[in-house]
Tab-separated table of C-alpha atoms in Angstrom:
chain	number	residue	atom	x	y	z
E	81	MET	CA	73.575	86.348	86.224
E	82	SER	CA	75.783	86.102	89.487
E	83	SER	CA	78.050	88.022	91.270
E	84	LEU	CA	81.143	86.378	89.650
E	85	LYS	CA	79.288	87.190	85.608
E	86	ILE	CA	78.794	90.794	87.731
E	87	PHE	CA	82.211	91.243	88.260
E	88	PHE	CA	83.759	89.641	84.567
E	89	TYR	CA	81.214	92.175	82.484
E	90	SER	CA	81.374	94.549	83.828
E	91	VAL	CA	85.604	95.157	83.947
E	92	ILE	CA	85.363	94.094	79.909
E	93	LEU	CA	83.000	96.823	79.655
E	94	PHE	CA	84.994	99.323	81.860
E	95	SER	CA	87.977	98.841	79.773
E	96	VAL	CA	86.509	99.617	76.037
E	97	ALA	CA	85.276	102.686	77.489
E	98	GLY	CA	89.258	103.478	78.397
E	99	LEU	CA	89.890	102.742	75.393
E	100	CYS	CA	87.555	106.316	73.860
E	101	LEU	CA	90.298	109.952	75.158
E	102	PRO	CA	88.705	112.418	77.390
E	103	ASN	CA	86.719	114.299	75.302
E	104	ASP	CA	84.518	116.213	79.155
E	105	SER	CA	87.044	116.679	81.002
E	106	SER	CA	90.840	117.690	80.675
E	107	ASP	CA	91.865	116.605	83.967
E	108	VAL	CA	93.734	113.681	83.146
E	109	TYR	CA	95.713	115.432	80.792
E	110	GLY	CA	96.670	117.339	84.568
E	111	TYR	CA	97.526	114.200	86.126
E	112	ILE	CA	100.336	113.662	83.466
E	113	ALA	CA	101.230	117.031	83.804
E	114	ARG	CA	101.809	117.557	87.003
E	115	GLY	CA	103.662	113.264	86.438
E	116	ALA	CA	106.391	115.314	83.636
E	117	GLN	CA	106.567	118.352	86.204
E	118	GLN	CA	107.849	115.966	89.063
E	119	PHE	CA	110.145	113.038	86.626
E	120	TYR	CA	111.813	114.950	83.502
E	121	PHE	CA	111.524	118.616	85.193
E	122	ALA	CA	113.016	117.833	89.162
E	123	MET	CA	110.260	120.309	89.470
E	124	ASN	CA	107.871	120.152	93.262
E	125	PRO	CA	104.118	120.661	91.511
E	126	TYR	CA	103.081	122.648	94.891
E	127	ALA	CA	105.956	125.559	95.118
E	128	SER	CA	106.075	125.745	90.807
E	129	VAL	CA	103.203	125.562	88.401
E	130	VAL	CA	104.141	124.361	85.029
E	131	SER	CA	104.380	127.992	82.867
E	132	GLU	CA	107.647	127.814	84.198
E	133	ILE	CA	108.784	125.473	82.028
E	134	ASP	CA	110.677	126.595	78.717
E	135	TYR	CA	108.273	126.032	75.411
E	136	TRP	CA	106.317	123.615	77.580
E	137	ARG	CA	103.819	123.848	75.327
E	138	GLU	CA	105.964	122.241	72.742
E	139	ASN	CA	106.531	118.852	75.121
E	140	ILE	CA	103.321	117.161	74.395
E	141	PHE	CA	102.809	115.684	78.486
E	142	LEU	CA	102.922	119.847	79.175
E	143	THR	CA	100.662	120.851	76.405
E	144	ASN	CA	97.129	119.961	77.081
E	145	MET	CA	97.324	121.038	80.737
E	146	LEU	CA	95.159	123.834	82.059
E	147	TRP	CA	95.738	125.929	85.005
E	148	GLU	CA	99.058	126.158	84.042
E	149	ASN	CA	99.434	129.139	85.943
E	150	ASN	CA	98.052	127.371	89.216
E	151	PRO	CA	99.756	124.923	91.967
E	152	ALA	CA	98.891	121.273	91.331
E	153	PRO	CA	95.511	121.307	93.026
E	154	TYR	CA	95.453	117.333	94.343
E	155	VAL	CA	97.388	115.745	96.965
E	156	PRO	CA	99.961	114.275	98.004
E	157	LEU	CA	99.610	110.879	97.675
E	158	PHE	CA	98.260	110.750	94.720
E	159	MET	CA	101.401	113.607	93.144
E	160	ILE	CA	103.159	110.829	94.005
E	161	LEU	CA	101.193	108.307	91.598
E	162	CYS	CA	101.501	110.918	88.892
E	163	LYS	CA	104.929	110.695	89.393
E	164	ALA	CA	105.097	107.250	89.482
E	165	LEU	CA	102.809	106.242	86.100
E	166	VAL	CA	105.496	109.446	84.247
E	167	ALA	CA	107.923	107.702	84.862
E	168	LEU	CA	106.883	103.528	83.591
E	169	SER	CA	105.386	105.402	80.580
E	170	PHE	CA	109.315	105.553	79.565
E	171	GLY	CA	108.624	108.881	77.383
E	172	ASN	CA	105.322	107.646	76.288
E	173	PHE	CA	102.516	109.819	75.996
E	174	TRP	CA	100.066	107.064	75.156
E	175	VAL	CA	101.334	105.235	77.509
E	176	SER	CA	100.972	107.085	79.866
E	177	LEU	CA	97.587	108.274	79.314
E	178	PHE	CA	97.200	104.796	79.499
E	179	LEU	CA	98.423	103.770	81.692
E	180	PHE	CA	95.834	106.478	84.177
E	181	LYS	CA	93.316	104.671	82.991
E	182	LEU	CA	94.702	100.915	83.868
E	183	ILE	CA	95.279	102.591	87.746
E	184	ASN	CA	91.302	103.614	87.481
E	185	LEU	CA	90.630	100.413	85.893
E	186	ILE	CA	92.613	98.350	88.501
E	187	ALA	CA	90.938	100.611	91.367
E	188	TYR	CA	87.226	99.886	89.806
E	189	ALA	CA	87.773	95.729	89.548
E	190	VAL	CA	89.151	95.706	93.262
E	191	LEU	CA	86.212	97.715	94.484
E	192	VAL	CA	83.658	95.506	92.469
E	193	PHE	CA	84.857	92.344	94.480
E	194	ILE	CA	85.160	93.813	97.103
E	195	LEU	CA	81.161	94.541	97.119
E	196	CYS	CA	80.701	91.283	95.057
E	197	GLN	CA	81.936	89.143	97.835
E	198	GLY	CA	79.048	91.407	99.884
E	199	HIS	CA	80.767	91.968	103.596
E	200	LEU	CA	79.714	95.306	102.973
E	201	ALA	CA	76.094	94.690	103.399
E	202	GLN	CA	75.114	91.442	105.352
E	203	GLN	CA	72.532	93.156	106.226
E	204	ILE	CA	71.372	93.934	102.760
E	205	HIS	CA	68.947	90.686	101.752
E	206	ALA	CA	70.515	88.592	98.763
E	207	HIS	CA	67.830	89.034	95.539
E	208	LYS	CA	68.438	93.432	97.098
E	209	LEU	CA	72.211	93.313	96.533
E	210	LYS	CA	72.266	91.747	93.302
E	211	ARG	CA	70.261	94.567	91.936
E	212	MET	CA	72.191	96.845	94.235
E	213	LEU	CA	75.695	95.380	92.449
E	214	LEU	CA	74.325	95.775	89.033
E	215	ILE	CA	73.226	99.540	89.093
E	216	LEU	CA	76.822	100.296	90.106
E	217	ALA	CA	78.854	98.041	88.254
E	218	PHE	CA	77.784	98.857	84.988
E	219	ASN	CA	76.532	102.227	86.272
E	220	PRO	CA	77.154	104.765	83.376
E	221	LEU	CA	78.619	107.332	85.920
E	222	PHE	CA	80.838	104.632	86.401
E	223	MET	CA	81.821	104.224	82.783
E	224	MET	CA	81.452	108.046	81.780
E	225	GLU	CA	84.033	109.337	84.069
E	226	LEU	CA	85.975	107.143	85.461
E	227	ALA	CA	87.247	105.352	82.613
E	228	TRP	CA	86.227	107.314	79.570
E	229	ASN	CA	87.391	110.651	80.918
E	230	GLY	CA	89.880	109.637	83.439
E	231	HIS	CA	88.691	110.902	86.770
E	232	ASN	CA	90.990	110.138	89.689
E	233	ASP	CA	87.924	109.788	92.599
E	234	ILE	CA	88.290	106.058	91.587
E	235	LEU	CA	91.097	105.822	93.571
E	236	MET	CA	90.192	108.135	97.252
E	237	CYS	CA	86.473	105.437	96.624
E	238	LEU	CA	88.497	102.062	97.170
E	239	PHE	CA	90.873	103.699	99.657
E	240	ILE	CA	87.511	104.225	101.845
E	241	SER	CA	86.207	100.957	100.593
E	242	LEU	CA	88.011	98.822	102.243
E	243	ALA	CA	88.445	100.818	105.672
E	244	PHE	CA	84.387	99.976	105.518
E	245	TYR	CA	86.056	96.335	104.474
E	246	PHE	CA	88.297	96.312	107.568
E	247	LEU	CA	85.490	97.481	110.201
E	248	THR	CA	83.391	94.165	109.417
E	249	GLN	CA	86.574	92.086	109.122
E	250	LYS	CA	87.694	93.919	113.265
E	251	LYS	CA	91.030	94.782	111.578
E	252	TYR	CA	91.132	98.218	112.900
E	253	GLY	CA	95.006	98.898	112.198
E	254	LEU	CA	94.609	98.313	109.008
E	255	SER	CA	90.849	100.183	108.736
E	256	LEU	CA	92.637	103.219	109.928
E	257	PHE	CA	95.508	102.919	107.473
E	258	MET	CA	93.235	102.895	104.429
E	259	ILE	CA	90.866	105.767	105.162
E	260	SER	CA	93.747	108.087	105.856
E	261	ALA	CA	95.708	107.039	102.495
E	262	ALA	CA	92.095	108.204	100.686
E	263	ILE	CA	92.445	111.424	102.679
E	264	LEU	CA	96.027	111.870	101.082
E	265	ILE	CA	94.444	110.824	97.492
E	266	LYS	CA	91.331	113.525	97.636
E	267	PHE	CA	91.653	115.389	101.017
E	268	LEU	CA	87.747	115.346	101.570
E	269	ALA	CA	87.770	112.166	103.525
E	270	ILE	CA	88.881	114.123	106.172
E	271	VAL	CA	85.840	114.495	107.076
E	272	LEU	CA	85.319	110.511	107.397
E	273	MET	CA	87.988	110.205	109.958
E	274	PRO	CA	86.269	111.047	112.985
E	275	LEU	CA	83.864	108.420	112.264
E	276	PHE	CA	86.581	106.092	111.971
E	277	ILE	CA	88.221	107.416	115.424
E	278	ILE	CA	84.399	106.835	116.664
E	279	VAL	CA	84.442	103.654	115.567
E	280	LEU	CA	87.745	102.540	116.513
E	281	ILE	CA	86.672	103.950	120.573
E	282	LYS	CA	83.531	101.833	120.707
E	283	MET	CA	84.939	98.759	119.142
E	284	ILE	CA	87.802	98.937	120.349
E	285	ASN	CA	89.278	95.658	123.210
E	286	PHE	CA	91.061	97.557	124.828
E	287	LYS	CA	91.787	94.530	126.867
E	288	SER	CA	93.379	92.590	123.881
E	289	LEU	CA	97.403	93.213	123.487
E	290	ARG	CA	96.510	92.315	119.966
E	291	SER	CA	94.030	95.041	118.977
E	292	LEU	CA	96.193	97.754	121.120
E	293	ALA	CA	98.400	96.571	118.496
E	294	GLY	CA	96.648	96.558	115.810
E	295	SER	CA	95.152	99.926	116.079
E	296	PHE	CA	98.366	101.250	117.587
E	297	LEU	CA	100.914	99.872	113.917
E	298	GLY	CA	98.223	102.186	111.489
E	299	LEU	CA	97.964	104.946	113.513
E	300	VAL	CA	101.676	104.726	113.127
E	301	PHE	CA	102.013	103.716	109.704
E	302	SER	CA	99.725	107.047	108.657
E	303	LEU	CA	101.489	109.232	110.530
E	304	ILE	CA	104.373	108.219	108.538
E	305	LEU	CA	103.468	108.048	105.521
E	306	LEU	CA	101.586	111.441	106.096
E	307	ILE	CA	105.160	113.085	107.457
E	308	GLY	CA	107.020	111.435	104.902
E	309	LEU	CA	104.545	113.949	101.832
E	310	VAL	CA	105.115	117.405	104.337
E	311	ILE	CA	108.753	116.077	104.060
E	312	ASN	CA	108.962	115.708	100.487
E	313	TYR	CA	107.191	118.720	98.820
E	314	ASP	CA	108.150	119.917	102.009
E	315	LEU	CA	104.214	121.250	102.715
E	316	LEU	CA	105.897	123.742	105.277
E	317	ASN	CA	107.638	125.904	103.648
E	318	LEU	CA	105.204	126.341	100.733
E	319	ASP	CA	104.110	130.273	99.780
E	320	TYR	CA	99.873	129.342	100.161
E	321	SER	CA	98.649	132.109	98.449
E	322	ARG	CA	99.968	131.454	95.350
E	323	PHE	CA	96.717	128.614	95.621
E	324	ASN	CA	94.442	131.161	95.896
E	325	GLU	CA	92.923	131.390	92.415
E	326	ASN	CA	91.507	127.545	92.603
E	327	LEU	CA	89.869	127.897	96.509
E	328	THR	CA	88.561	131.223	94.914
E	329	LEU	CA	87.058	129.650	92.036
E	330	SER	CA	82.838	129.056	92.529
E	331	HIS	CA	80.798	127.521	90.051
E	332	LYS	CA	77.607	124.692	88.386
E	333	SER	CA	77.156	124.556	92.464
E	334	LEU	CA	74.489	126.282	95.170
E	335	PHE	CA	76.858	128.359	96.348
E	336	ASN	CA	77.314	130.224	92.922
E	337	SER	CA	73.630	130.123	92.414
E	338	LEU	CA	73.079	132.071	95.633
E	339	LEU	CA	76.095	134.299	94.815
E	340	SER	CA	74.414	135.318	90.872
E	341	PHE	CA	71.251	135.633	93.002
E	342	LEU	CA	73.328	138.524	95.402
E	343	LYS	CA	74.675	139.461	92.706
E	344	ILE	CA	71.431	140.470	90.751
E	345	LEU	CA	69.727	141.503	93.726
E	346	MET	CA	71.506	144.170	94.981
E	347	GLY	CA	72.474	145.367	91.797
E	348	ASP	CA	76.083	148.392	92.153
E	349	ASN	CA	76.336	147.759	95.645
E	350	TYR	CA	77.536	144.409	95.584
E	351	THR	CA	81.163	144.213	96.974
E	352	GLU	CA	82.833	140.869	95.153
E	353	SER	CA	85.344	139.894	98.129
E	354	PHE	CA	82.667	141.545	100.933
E	355	TYR	CA	79.661	138.565	99.451
E	356	TYR	CA	82.167	135.553	98.479
E	357	SER	CA	83.756	135.985	102.041
E	358	SER	CA	80.669	136.247	104.002
E	359	LEU	CA	78.954	133.430	102.082
E	360	LYS	CA	81.426	130.957	101.896
E	361	ASN	CA	81.734	131.873	105.400
E	362	THR	CA	78.719	130.483	106.136
E	363	PHE	CA	78.409	127.990	104.142
E	364	LEU	CA	81.652	126.292	106.652
E	365	ALA	CA	79.556	126.851	109.071
E	366	ALA	CA	76.416	125.229	108.390
E	367	PHE	CA	77.969	122.146	107.162
E	368	LEU	CA	80.145	121.752	110.557
E	369	ILE	CA	77.764	122.468	112.671
E	370	PHE	CA	75.863	119.443	110.833
E	371	ALA	CA	78.654	117.385	110.665
E	372	CYS	CA	79.595	117.640	113.967
E	373	TYR	CA	75.965	117.516	114.756
E	374	LEU	CA	75.812	113.964	113.032
E	375	TYR	CA	79.359	112.821	114.895
E	376	PHE	CA	77.535	113.073	117.601
E	377	LYS	CA	74.514	111.024	116.708
E	378	PHE	CA	76.514	108.062	115.005
E	379	PHE	CA	78.592	108.378	118.355
E	380	LYS	CA	75.009	107.591	120.091
E	381	SER	CA	73.751	105.006	117.649
E	382	VAL	CA	74.355	101.605	117.456
E	383	ASN	CA	75.534	99.037	114.829
E	384	HIS	CA	78.880	100.916	114.466
E	385	CYS	CA	79.730	99.172	111.961
E	386	GLN	CA	76.701	98.765	109.835
E	387	ASN	CA	76.191	102.182	110.262
E	388	ILE	CA	78.717	103.773	108.984
E	389	MET	CA	78.545	104.146	105.216
E	390	LYS	CA	75.458	105.264	106.073
E	391	TYR	CA	76.329	108.559	107.709
E	392	SER	CA	79.472	109.043	105.273
E	393	SER	CA	77.184	108.861	102.676
E	394	ILE	CA	75.514	111.720	104.251
E	395	LEU	CA	78.496	113.801	105.188
E	396	MET	CA	79.507	113.171	101.445
E	397	PHE	CA	76.771	114.320	100.029
E	398	SER	CA	75.864	117.738	102.532
E	399	LEU	CA	80.182	119.008	101.505
E	400	ILE	CA	79.920	118.077	97.447
E	401	MET	CA	76.291	118.903	96.558
E	402	LEU	CA	75.960	121.021	99.292
E	403	ALA	CA	78.428	122.953	101.348
E	404	SER	CA	80.892	123.197	98.319
E	405	PRO	CA	81.632	126.590	96.432
E	406	LYS	CA	82.579	123.967	93.223
E	407	PHE	CA	80.388	121.172	91.539
E	408	HIS	CA	81.286	118.873	88.442
E	409	SER	CA	79.180	115.958	87.873
E	410	TRP	CA	81.656	113.313	88.606
E	411	TYR	CA	81.662	114.658	92.292
E	412	LEU	CA	79.381	111.868	93.076
E	413	LEU	CA	81.687	109.536	92.220
E	414	CYS	CA	83.498	110.937	95.526
E	415	PHE	CA	80.390	108.707	97.540
E	416	LEU	CA	78.909	106.734	94.900
E	417	PRO	CA	80.316	103.387	95.928
E	418	PHE	CA	79.412	102.762	99.494
E	419	SER	CA	76.079	105.302	99.379
E	420	PHE	CA	74.534	102.348	97.080
E	421	LEU	CA	74.509	100.524	99.962
E	422	SER	CA	72.656	102.892	102.375
E	423	PHE	CA	70.519	104.953	100.143
E	424	ALA	CA	70.167	102.930	96.548
E	425	GLU	CA	66.969	105.079	95.513
E	426	ILE	CA	68.862	108.261	95.691
E	427	SER	CA	71.889	106.740	94.680
E	428	LEU	CA	70.069	105.555	91.540
E	429	VAL	CA	69.006	109.254	90.385
E	430	LEU	CA	72.429	111.001	90.731
E	431	SER	CA	73.829	108.188	88.548
E	432	PHE	CA	71.393	108.666	85.515
E	433	THR	CA	70.741	112.015	86.246
E	434	HIS	CA	74.619	112.535	84.946
E	435	LEU	CA	73.708	112.380	82.005
E	436	LEU	CA	72.141	114.929	81.439
E	437	SER	CA	75.789	117.201	81.959
E	438	PHE	CA	75.716	115.306	78.426
E	439	THR	CA	73.079	117.867	77.602
E	440	LEU	CA	73.137	122.413	76.628
E	441	ILE	CA	71.636	121.793	80.701
E	442	ASP	CA	75.953	122.108	81.475
E	443	GLN	CA	75.638	125.278	80.709
E	444	ALA	CA	73.181	126.469	82.803
E	445	ASN	CA	74.233	126.956	86.638
E	446	ILE	CA	70.394	127.262	88.506
E	447	LEU	CA	69.441	123.811	86.193
E	448	ASN	CA	72.201	121.912	86.703
E	449	PHE	CA	72.604	122.212	90.022
E	450	LEU	CA	68.666	121.390	90.858
E	451	ILE	CA	68.246	118.643	88.077
E	452	MET	CA	71.725	116.499	89.563
E	453	THR	CA	71.611	117.899	93.541
E	454	GLY	CA	67.583	118.830	93.837
E	455	LEU	CA	65.907	116.203	91.713
E	456	PRO	CA	67.502	113.575	94.296
E	457	ALA	CA	67.071	115.203	97.036
E	458	LEU	CA	62.811	115.516	95.975
E	459	ILE	CA	62.521	111.914	95.528
E	460	VAL	CA	63.911	110.654	100.136
E	461	LEU	CA	61.589	113.532	100.922
E	462	ARG	CA	59.055	112.277	99.300
E	463	ASP	CA	60.442	108.654	100.611
E	464	LEU	CA	60.638	109.679	104.365
E	465	LYS	CA	57.226	111.248	104.752
E	466	LYS	CA	55.465	108.303	103.139
């Protein structure tokens, strides 16, 4: 099958899956509610909550909302998109729902098209790349969580992949702007920013005025976007204590499993706040030390443009699957597209073990974590040992 056919058939399948109503996650309804909160009620979603709206349960744009007593947990650039899509729905809830799915379809199509071009995987043999593209384009994780349930992770993935693409084209300014946009869609991408800064330091031609000007403009436009969003949402004057409930939530993760083990071990001596904060700080410190080690190793490496996807995959995997207090199967979406080009085996296993999250295994936190993360890790360790 040619790359063009892979692209064409995968987009058709994604479109069909997009016609299904979300049934495993309510996140897309939250996106719609946050957009309506801004557009119809002129409320700052970071300073106000949905439950403050009179008779909010009677409003079709808000009624499916969960976490109605919490401020928006999403990053400002995505909040702007939510407002725009609700505005374009002209007061029709169903139009707004499928506009969010349409945005995911467009992002997915662009992402698969970029990968089909092969610019991000020039070191991979043609027949192997074709097989990897088939697996990625028809991935059940993508179809279920992006098309069916409408999660926004594909937007962050798209901007990260565009940042990689522009690096291969030596358009460093555009690359910097794209990774900045990815961070402002989903904050997790900030762990990748040091890698892009290292590439700029290593690859930019300081004797070329054009190269310097392009990188400078990328930095300027990134700062303008950030400052504009900060001013628009008055982010410097928020009461951030209202975000505590969402920030302190832990479930279905290694962190949550260890916390449960401590509760059993300590019995009556267990103090929730002390052990939670201690464990969280330990996880955070461990991840930061590991991340700094990777940044240093990447700085000392060669072929930075080729290696950046490998190091990005390791960083995102470590953050989402090991260091995060929360874990849902769709969190895998945050790094799968570009990890296929560096860790194809683990990406494949992660994608298909996602199907198990639709079984009763999803109800058991420790089993869920072991199946979704432990099994792929063991496969990679086995290959490394060989």
